[in-house]
Coordinates of C-alpha atoms in Angstrom, one line a residue:
Chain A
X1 CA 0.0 0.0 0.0
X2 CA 2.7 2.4 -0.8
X3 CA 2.5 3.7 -4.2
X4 CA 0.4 6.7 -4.5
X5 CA -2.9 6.8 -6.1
X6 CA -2.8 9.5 -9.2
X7 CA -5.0 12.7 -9.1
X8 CA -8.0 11.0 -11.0
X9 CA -7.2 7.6 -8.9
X10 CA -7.9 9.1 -6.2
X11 CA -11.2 10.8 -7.5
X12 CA -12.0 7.7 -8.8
X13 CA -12.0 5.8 -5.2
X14 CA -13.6 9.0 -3.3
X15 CA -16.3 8.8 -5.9
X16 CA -16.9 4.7 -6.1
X17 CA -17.3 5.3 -1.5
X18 CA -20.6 7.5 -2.4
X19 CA -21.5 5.4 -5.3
X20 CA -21.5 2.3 -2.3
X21 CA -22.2 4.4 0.6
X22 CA -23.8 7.7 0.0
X23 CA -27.1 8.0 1.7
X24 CA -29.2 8.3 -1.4
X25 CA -29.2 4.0 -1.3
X26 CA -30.7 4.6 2.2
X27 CA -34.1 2.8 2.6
X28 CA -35.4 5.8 4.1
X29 CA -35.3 7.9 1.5
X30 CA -36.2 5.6 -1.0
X31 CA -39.8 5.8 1.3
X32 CA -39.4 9.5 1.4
X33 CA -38.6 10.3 -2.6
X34 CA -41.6 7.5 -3.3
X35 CA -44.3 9.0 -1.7
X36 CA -44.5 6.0 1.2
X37 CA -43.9 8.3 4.3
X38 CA -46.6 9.7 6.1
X39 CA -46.8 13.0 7.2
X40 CA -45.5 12.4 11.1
X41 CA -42.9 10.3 9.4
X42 CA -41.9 13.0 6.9
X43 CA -42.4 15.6 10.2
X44 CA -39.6 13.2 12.0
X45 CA -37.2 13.7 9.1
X46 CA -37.2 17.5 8.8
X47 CA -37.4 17.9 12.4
X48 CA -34.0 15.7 12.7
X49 CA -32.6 17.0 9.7
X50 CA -32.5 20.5 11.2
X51 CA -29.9 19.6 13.7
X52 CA -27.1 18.9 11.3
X53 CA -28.0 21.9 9.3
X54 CA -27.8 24.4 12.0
X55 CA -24.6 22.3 12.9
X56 CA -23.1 22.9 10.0
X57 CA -21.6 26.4 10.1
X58 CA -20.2 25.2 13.3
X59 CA -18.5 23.1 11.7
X60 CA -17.5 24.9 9.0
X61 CA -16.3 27.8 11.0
X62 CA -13.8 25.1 12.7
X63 CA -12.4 24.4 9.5
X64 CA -12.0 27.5 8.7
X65 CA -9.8 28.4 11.8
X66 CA -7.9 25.6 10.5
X67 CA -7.0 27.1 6.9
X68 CA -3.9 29.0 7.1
X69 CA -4.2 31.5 4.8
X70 CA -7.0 33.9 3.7
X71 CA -7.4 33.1 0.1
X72 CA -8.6 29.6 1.3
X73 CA -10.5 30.9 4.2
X74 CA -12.3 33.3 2.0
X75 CA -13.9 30.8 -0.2
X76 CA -14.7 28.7 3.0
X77 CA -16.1 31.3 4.4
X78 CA -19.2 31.3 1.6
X79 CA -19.8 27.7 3.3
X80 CA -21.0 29.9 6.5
X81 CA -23.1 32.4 4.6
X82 CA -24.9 29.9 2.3
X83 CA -26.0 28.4 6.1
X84 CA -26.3 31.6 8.6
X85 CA -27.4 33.9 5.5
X86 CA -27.1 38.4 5.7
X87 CA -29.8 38.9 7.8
X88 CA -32.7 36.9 10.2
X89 CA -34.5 34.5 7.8
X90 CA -32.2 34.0 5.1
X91 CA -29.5 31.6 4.3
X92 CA -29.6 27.7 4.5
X93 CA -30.6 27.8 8.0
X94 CA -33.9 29.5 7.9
X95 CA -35.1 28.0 4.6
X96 CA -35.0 24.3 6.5
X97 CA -37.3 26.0 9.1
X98 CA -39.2 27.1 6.0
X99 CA -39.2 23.3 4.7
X100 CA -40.1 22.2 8.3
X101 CA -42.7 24.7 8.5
X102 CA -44.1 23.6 5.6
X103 CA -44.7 19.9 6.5
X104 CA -46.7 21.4 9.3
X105 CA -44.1 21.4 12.2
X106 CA -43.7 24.4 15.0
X107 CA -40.6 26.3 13.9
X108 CA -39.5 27.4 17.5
X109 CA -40.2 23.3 18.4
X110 CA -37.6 22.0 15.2
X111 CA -35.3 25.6 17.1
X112 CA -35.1 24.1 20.3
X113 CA -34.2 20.4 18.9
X114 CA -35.7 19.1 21.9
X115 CA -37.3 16.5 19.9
X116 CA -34.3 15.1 17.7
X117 CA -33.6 11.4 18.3
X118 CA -30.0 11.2 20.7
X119 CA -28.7 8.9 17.9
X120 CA -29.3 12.2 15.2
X121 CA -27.2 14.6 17.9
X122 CA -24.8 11.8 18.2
X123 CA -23.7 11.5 14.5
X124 CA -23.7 15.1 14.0
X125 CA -21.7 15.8 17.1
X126 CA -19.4 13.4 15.9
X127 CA -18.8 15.3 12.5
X128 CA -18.5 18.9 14.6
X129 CA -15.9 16.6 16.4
X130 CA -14.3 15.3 13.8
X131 CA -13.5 18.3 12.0
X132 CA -12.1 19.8 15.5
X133 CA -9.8 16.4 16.0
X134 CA -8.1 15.3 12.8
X135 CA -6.1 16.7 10.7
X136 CA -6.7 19.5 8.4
X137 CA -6.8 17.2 5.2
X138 CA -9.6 15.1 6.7
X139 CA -11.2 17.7 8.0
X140 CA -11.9 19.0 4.4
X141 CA -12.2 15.7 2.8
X142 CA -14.9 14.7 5.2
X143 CA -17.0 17.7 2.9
X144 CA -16.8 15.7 -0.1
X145 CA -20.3 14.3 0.3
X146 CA -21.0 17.2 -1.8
X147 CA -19.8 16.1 -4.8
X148 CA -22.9 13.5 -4.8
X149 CA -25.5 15.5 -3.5
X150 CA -26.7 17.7 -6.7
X151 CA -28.5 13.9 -7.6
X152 CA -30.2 12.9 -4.1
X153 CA -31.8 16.8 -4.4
X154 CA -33.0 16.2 -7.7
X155 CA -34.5 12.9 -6.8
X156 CA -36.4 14.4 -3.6
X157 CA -37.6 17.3 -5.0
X158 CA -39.5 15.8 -7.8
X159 CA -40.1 12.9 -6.2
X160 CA -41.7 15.0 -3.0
X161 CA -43.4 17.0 -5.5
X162 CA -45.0 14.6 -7.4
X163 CA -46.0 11.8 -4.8
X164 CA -46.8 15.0 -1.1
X165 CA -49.8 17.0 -2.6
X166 CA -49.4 18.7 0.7
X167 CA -45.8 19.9 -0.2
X168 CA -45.3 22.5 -2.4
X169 CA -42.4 24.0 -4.4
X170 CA -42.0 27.2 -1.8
X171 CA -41.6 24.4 1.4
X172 CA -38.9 22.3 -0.9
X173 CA -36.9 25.9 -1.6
X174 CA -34.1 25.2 0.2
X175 CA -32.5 22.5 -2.0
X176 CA -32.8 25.4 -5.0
X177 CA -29.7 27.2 -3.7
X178 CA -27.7 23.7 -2.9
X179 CA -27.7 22.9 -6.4
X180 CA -25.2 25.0 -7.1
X181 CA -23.7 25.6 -3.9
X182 CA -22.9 22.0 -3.4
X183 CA -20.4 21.6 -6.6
X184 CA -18.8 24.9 -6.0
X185 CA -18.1 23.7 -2.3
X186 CA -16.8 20.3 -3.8
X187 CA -14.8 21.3 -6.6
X188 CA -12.3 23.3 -3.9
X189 CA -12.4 20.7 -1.0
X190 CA -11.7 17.7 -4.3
X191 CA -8.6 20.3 -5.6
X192 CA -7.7 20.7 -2.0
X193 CA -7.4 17.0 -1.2
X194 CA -5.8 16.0 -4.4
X195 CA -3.4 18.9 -3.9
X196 CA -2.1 18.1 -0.1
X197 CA -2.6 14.2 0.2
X198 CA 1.1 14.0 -0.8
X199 CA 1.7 10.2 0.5
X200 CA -0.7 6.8 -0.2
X201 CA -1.3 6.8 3.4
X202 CA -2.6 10.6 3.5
X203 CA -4.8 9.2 0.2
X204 CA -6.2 6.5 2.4
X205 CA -7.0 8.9 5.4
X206 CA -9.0 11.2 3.0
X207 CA -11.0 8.3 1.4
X208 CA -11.8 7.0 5.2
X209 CA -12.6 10.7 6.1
X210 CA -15.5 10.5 3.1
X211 CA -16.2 6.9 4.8
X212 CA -16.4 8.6 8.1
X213 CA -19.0 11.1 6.6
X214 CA -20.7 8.6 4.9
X215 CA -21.2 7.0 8.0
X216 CA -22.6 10.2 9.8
X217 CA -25.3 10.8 7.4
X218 CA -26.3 6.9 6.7
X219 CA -26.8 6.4 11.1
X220 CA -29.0 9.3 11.4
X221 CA -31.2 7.3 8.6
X222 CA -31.2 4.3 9.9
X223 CA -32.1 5.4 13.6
X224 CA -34.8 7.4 11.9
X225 CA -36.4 4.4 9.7
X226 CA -35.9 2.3 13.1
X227 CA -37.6 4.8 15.6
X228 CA -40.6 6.2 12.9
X229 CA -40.3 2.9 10.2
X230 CA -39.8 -0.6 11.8
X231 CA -39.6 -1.6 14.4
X232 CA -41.4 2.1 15.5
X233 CA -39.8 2.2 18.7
X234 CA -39.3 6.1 19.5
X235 CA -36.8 7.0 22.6
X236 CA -38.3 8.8 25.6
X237 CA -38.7 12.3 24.9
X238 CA -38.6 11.8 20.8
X239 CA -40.9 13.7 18.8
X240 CA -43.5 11.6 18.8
X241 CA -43.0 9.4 22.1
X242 CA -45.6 9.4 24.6
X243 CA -43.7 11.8 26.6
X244 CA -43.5 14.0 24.0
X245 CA -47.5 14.0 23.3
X246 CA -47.8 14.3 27.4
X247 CA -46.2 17.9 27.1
X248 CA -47.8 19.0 24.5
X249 CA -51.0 17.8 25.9
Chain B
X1 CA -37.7 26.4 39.1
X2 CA -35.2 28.5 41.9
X3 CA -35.5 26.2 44.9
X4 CA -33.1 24.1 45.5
X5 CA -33.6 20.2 45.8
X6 CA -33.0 18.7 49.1
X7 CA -29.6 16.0 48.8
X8 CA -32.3 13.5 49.2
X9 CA -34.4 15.1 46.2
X10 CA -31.9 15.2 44.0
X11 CA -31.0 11.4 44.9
X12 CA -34.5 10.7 44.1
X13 CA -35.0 12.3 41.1
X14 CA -32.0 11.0 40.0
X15 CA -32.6 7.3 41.0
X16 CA -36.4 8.4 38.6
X17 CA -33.9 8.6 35.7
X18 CA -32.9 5.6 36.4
X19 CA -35.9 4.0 36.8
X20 CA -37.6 4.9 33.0
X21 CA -34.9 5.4 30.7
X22 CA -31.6 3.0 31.9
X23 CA -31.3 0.2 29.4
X24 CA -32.1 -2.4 31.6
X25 CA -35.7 -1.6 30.4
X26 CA -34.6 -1.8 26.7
X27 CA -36.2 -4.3 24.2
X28 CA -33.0 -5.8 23.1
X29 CA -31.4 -6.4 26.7
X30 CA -35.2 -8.4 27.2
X31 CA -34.1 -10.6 24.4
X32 CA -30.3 -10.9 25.5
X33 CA -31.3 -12.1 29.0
X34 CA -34.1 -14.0 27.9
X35 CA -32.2 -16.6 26.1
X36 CA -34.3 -15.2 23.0
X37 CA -31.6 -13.7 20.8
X38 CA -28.7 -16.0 18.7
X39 CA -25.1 -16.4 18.8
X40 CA -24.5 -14.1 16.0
X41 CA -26.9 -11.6 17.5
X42 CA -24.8 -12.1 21.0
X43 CA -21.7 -12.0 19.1
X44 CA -23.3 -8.7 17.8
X45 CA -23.8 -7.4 21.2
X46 CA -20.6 -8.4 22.6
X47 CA -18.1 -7.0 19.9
X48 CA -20.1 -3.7 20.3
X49 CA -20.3 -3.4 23.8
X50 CA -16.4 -4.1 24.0
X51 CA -15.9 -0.3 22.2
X52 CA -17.6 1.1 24.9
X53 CA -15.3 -1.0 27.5
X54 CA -12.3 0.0 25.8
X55 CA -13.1 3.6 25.7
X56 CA -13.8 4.0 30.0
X57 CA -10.2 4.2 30.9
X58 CA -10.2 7.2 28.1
X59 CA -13.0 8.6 29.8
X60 CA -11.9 8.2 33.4
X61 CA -8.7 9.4 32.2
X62 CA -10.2 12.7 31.1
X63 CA -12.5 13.3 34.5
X64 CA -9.1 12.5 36.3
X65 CA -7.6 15.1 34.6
X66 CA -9.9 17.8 35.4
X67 CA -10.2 17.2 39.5
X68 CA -8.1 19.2 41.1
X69 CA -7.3 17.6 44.1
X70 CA -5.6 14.6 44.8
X71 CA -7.6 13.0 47.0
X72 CA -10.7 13.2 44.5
X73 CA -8.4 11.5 42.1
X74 CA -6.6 8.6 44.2
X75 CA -10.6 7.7 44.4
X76 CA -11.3 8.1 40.2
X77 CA -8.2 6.4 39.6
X78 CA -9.4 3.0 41.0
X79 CA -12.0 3.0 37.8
X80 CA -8.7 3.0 35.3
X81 CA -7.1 0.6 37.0
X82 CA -10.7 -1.7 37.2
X83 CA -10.6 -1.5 33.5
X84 CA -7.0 -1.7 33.0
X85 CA -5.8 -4.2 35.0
X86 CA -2.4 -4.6 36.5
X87 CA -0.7 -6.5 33.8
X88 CA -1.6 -8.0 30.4
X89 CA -4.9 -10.4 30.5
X90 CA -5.6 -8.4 34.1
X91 CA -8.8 -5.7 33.9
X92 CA -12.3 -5.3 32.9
X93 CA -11.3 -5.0 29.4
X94 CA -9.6 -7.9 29.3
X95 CA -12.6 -9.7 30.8
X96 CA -14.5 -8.6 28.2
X97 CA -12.3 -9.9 25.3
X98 CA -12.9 -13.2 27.3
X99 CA -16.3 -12.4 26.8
X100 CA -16.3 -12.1 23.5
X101 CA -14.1 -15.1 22.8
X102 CA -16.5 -17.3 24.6
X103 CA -19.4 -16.5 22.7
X104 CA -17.1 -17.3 19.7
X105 CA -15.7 -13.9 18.3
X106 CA -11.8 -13.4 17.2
X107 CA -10.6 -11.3 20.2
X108 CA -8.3 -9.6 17.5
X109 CA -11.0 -8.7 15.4
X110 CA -12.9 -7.4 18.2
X111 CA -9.8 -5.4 20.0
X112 CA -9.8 -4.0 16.3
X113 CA -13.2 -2.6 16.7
X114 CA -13.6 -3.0 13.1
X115 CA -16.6 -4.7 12.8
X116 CA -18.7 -2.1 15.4
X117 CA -21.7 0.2 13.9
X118 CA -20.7 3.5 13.5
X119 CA -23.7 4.6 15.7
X120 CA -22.0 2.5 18.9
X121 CA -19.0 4.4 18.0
X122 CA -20.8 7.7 17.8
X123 CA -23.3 7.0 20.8
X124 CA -19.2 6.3 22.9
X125 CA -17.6 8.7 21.6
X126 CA -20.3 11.4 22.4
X127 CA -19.4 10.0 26.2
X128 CA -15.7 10.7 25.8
X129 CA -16.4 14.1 24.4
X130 CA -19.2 14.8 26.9
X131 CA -16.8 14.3 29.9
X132 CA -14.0 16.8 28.2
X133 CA -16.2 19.4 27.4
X134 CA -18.8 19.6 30.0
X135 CA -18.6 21.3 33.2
X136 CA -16.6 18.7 35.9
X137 CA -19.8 18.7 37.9
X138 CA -21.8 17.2 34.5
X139 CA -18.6 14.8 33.7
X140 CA -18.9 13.1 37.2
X141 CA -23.0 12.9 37.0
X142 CA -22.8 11.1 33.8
X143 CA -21.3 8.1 35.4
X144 CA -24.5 7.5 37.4
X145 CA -25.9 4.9 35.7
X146 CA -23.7 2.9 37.8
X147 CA -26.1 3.3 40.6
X148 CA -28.1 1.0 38.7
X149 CA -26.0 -1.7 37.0
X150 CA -25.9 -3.7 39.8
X151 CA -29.4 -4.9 39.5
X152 CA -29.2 -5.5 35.8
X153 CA -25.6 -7.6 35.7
X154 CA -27.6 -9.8 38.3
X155 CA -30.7 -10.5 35.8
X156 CA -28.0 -10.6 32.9
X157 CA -26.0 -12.7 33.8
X158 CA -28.9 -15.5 35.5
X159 CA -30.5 -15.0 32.4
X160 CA -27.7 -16.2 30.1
X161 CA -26.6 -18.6 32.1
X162 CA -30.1 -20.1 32.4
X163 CA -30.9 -19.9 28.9
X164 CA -27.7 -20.6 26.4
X165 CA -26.3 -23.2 27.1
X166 CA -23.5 -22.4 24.7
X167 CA -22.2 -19.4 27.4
X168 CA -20.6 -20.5 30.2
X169 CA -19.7 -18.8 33.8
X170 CA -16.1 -18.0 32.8
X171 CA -17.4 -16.3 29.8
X172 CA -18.8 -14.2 32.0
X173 CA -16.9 -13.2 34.8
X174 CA -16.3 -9.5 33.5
X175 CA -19.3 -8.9 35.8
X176 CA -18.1 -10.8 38.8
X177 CA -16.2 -7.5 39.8
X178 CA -18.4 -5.2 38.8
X179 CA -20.9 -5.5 41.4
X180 CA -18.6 -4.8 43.7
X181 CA -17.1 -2.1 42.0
X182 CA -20.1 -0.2 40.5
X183 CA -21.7 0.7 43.9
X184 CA -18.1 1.6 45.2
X185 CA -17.5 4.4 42.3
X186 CA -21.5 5.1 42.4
X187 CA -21.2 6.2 46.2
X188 CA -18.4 8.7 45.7
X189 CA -20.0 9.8 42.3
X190 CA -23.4 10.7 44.3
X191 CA -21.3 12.1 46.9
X192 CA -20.0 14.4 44.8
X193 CA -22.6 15.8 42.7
X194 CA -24.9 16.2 46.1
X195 CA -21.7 18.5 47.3
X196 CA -21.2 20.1 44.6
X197 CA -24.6 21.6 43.3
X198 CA -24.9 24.5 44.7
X199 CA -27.8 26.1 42.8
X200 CA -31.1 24.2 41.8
X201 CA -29.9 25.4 37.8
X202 CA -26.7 22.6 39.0
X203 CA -28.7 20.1 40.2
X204 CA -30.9 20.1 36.7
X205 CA -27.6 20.0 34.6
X206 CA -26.3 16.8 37.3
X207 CA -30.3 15.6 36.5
X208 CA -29.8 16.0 32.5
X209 CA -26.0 14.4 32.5
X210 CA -27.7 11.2 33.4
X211 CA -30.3 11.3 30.8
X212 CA -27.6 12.3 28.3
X213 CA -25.7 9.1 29.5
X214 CA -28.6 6.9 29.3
X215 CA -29.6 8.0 26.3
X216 CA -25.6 6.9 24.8
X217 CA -26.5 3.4 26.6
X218 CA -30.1 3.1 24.9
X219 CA -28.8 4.6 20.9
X220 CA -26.2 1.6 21.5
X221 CA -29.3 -0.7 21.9
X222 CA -31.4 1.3 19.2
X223 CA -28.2 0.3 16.8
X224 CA -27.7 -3.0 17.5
X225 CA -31.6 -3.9 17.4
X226 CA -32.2 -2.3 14.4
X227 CA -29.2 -3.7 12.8
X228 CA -29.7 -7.5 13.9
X229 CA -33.2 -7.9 14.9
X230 CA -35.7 -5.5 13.5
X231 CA -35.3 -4.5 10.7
X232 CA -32.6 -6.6 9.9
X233 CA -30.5 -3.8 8.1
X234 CA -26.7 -4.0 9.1
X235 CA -24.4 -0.9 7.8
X236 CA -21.7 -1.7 5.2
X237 CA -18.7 -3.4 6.6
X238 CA -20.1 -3.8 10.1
X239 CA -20.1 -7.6 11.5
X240 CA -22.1 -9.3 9.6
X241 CA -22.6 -7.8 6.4
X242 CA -21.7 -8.6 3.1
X243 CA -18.9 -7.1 2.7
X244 CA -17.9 -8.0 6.4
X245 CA -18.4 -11.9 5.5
X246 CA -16.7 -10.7 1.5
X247 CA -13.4 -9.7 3.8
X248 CA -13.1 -13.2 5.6
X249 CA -14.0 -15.3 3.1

C-alpha cells in the first residue's frame, strides 16, 4: 500500500465510496422520494434534519480556523453564509425551518431540537468533532459528500413533489440554492485533497474521512427508519414518544 | 424552578432517571437475557459493547484530569485501573475480550473494533467528548448509571446462564467485579454531585448528565436492534454484512 494513487485515482475511489455508501441508497429515503412516508414520518425527518443543518456552520467555521491562509479561508467562508445567511431569515438555516414549517411542524419546536432522536445529535456531534480532531486534510475531505448531492436533491424534489400533494415548491426551496452551492463547495475541498494528500497513506486517510461522513449521514437514517419505520420504537422524549404528546398535551 | 432540591431530592429524582430510561428496560437487553436472541446476535452485542469497554479508561482518564485535588483523584483512579488491570490479561477489558471469545468472536477482530456500527461508535464517543467538554460537575454525574447496574448484571447474567447453554460462567466473569465495583464508584459519584450543586440550575444539569448518558447506553441498543433484529438492516462493513463476511471469506 505504498504507491500513491494518481489525481483521478484518487477521485475515482472518493467517488466509487458515495456510489456504495452515499445515503441516497438509504431505505429511508427511498420511502421518502416514493411517496411511502406519512406526514409524522416525513415531520420526524425534517425535524432531525435541522440539527445537522444548523450544525453545520459550526463546523465549517472550525475548518475555517484551521485554513492558514485567507485566500482559502475566503472561499470557506461562503460555506458559512450559504447556512447563517445576511440577515434573520435568510441563508440555509432559515429555509429548513421554511421546509419544516411547511410539512406542518412548529418552527421554535424544530429551534429548540428538543425533539431530535440522541442517535441524530450523536452523528452530528461526531462530524462537529471530527472536523475539530483530525487533521486538516480530513477535516476538508470529510466535505466531499457534496460532490454527490446535486443527484439525491433532484430525486427528492421531484419525487416529493409529485407523490406529497401537501408539499409545495415554496416548502422544498431550500434545496434550489444547494444545487449550485454543493459543486462549488466540492470542486475546492476535491482540488484541496488532491493537492495536499502528498503520501498513499494521507490518500487513504482522506478516502476513510469521506467513509467517516458517509457513515454520519447513513446512522441518522437508519435510527430514523428504526424509531418512525420498523420496528417504531421512538426513545423517551422523541418527537413523537408518549412523553412528548404528554407535554404538549 | 429556583429552589433548590434537598440531597435526598436530588437522589430521588435522579434514582427516577434511572428508573424509566436506563437500558435495563430496553427491548433488546429483554431478548439478550431472555435466552431469545442468537449467537450471531450475541456476538453482535458483545463485539459492540467491548468499544464502549475500551473507551472507559479514556473517559476516566479525562475526568481525572480535570479534578483538582488529589484525594478526589486517588478515588477516580481505582475506575482506570478496574478497566486496566495490572498487567496484560488483568482488567475489565480484558474480561470482556474473554467475553467475546467465549461467545465465539476473534478477540483480535474485536480489539480491532472493526466490525462495530458507526452509531455504537458515535453514541461512545459522544461520552468521551461529553466528559471533556462539560462542566466537571456534568462529567462526574454522567457516570451514574452505575447506581443501577448492579441490578441489571444480576438479571444478565442469571438469564444467560439459564438460557444458552453455549455461554458459560467463565465467559462471563467481566461482571463478577463489577458489582462490587459499581456501587463503590456510584457512592463517591453521588457524593459528589450532592456536594457540589450549589444552585437548583446545578442540580438540573447533574439531573440531565444522566439522561444524556442513558440516552448513549439506549442509541447503542437502538443500533444493535435495528441492525440485527428489527429491521434486519446492518451498515456496510459492520459484523455481519456482506462485505464484512466478502473480507473473511
Amino acid at each position: 500500500m505504498t504507491n500513491m494513487l494518481s489525481q483521478m485515482g484518487l477521485e475515482a475511489a472518493l467517488r466509487d465510496v458515495g456510489a456504495s455508501r452515499y445515503h441516497s441508497l438509504h431505505p429511508f429515503h427511498k420511502l421518502l422520494h416514493g411517496g411511502k412516508l406519512s406526514k409524522t414520518q416525513v415531520q420526524a425527518w425534517a425535524l432531525n434534519r435541522y440539527y445537522y443543518q444548523a450544525c453545520i456552520p459550526i463546523k465549517d467555521a472550525i475548518v475555517l480556523s484551521r485554513l492558514p491562509d485567507a485566500a482559502s479561508r475566503r472561499v470557506w467562508r461562503q460555506r458559512i453564509v450559504d447556512h447563517d445567511g445576511e440577515a434573520p431569515g435568510d441563508g440555509g438555516i432559515a429555509r429548513w425551518l421554511r421546509l419544516a414549517e411547511g410539512v406542518g411542524l412548529d418552527p421554535a419546536y424544530v429551534e429548540s431540537t428538543a425533539g431530535i432522536l440522541p442517535t441524530t445529535r450523536f452523528a452530528v456531534d461526531a462530524y462537529v468533532h471530527f472536523v475539530r480532531d483530525r487533521s486538516l486534510l480530513e477535516a476538508v475531505a470529510s466535505s466531499l459528500t457534496e460532490l454527490f448531492s446535486p443527484t439525491i436533491i433532484a430525486e427528492r424534489v421531484a419525487g416529493m413533489l409529485a407523490n406529497y400533494d401537501w408539499v409545495s415548491k415554496d416548502t422544498l426551496v431550500y434545496f434550489n440554492a444547494r444545487l449550485t452551492q454543493a459543486p462549488r463547495d466540492a470542486d475546492f475541498a476535491l482540488e484541496y485533497v488532491k493537492q495536499h494528500a502528498t503520501t498513499r497513506a494521507e490518500q487513504e486517510k482522506v478516502i476513510d474521512a469521506l467513509r467517516f461522513k458517509c457513515d454520519v449521514l447513513w446512522a441518522q437514517l437508519d435510527a430514523l427508519y428504526a424509531a418512525y419505520v420498523e420496528p417504531g420504537h421512538i426513545p423517551m422524549g422523541a418527537f413523537g414518544s408518549d412523553e412528548a404528546l404528554a407535554r404538549c398535551a
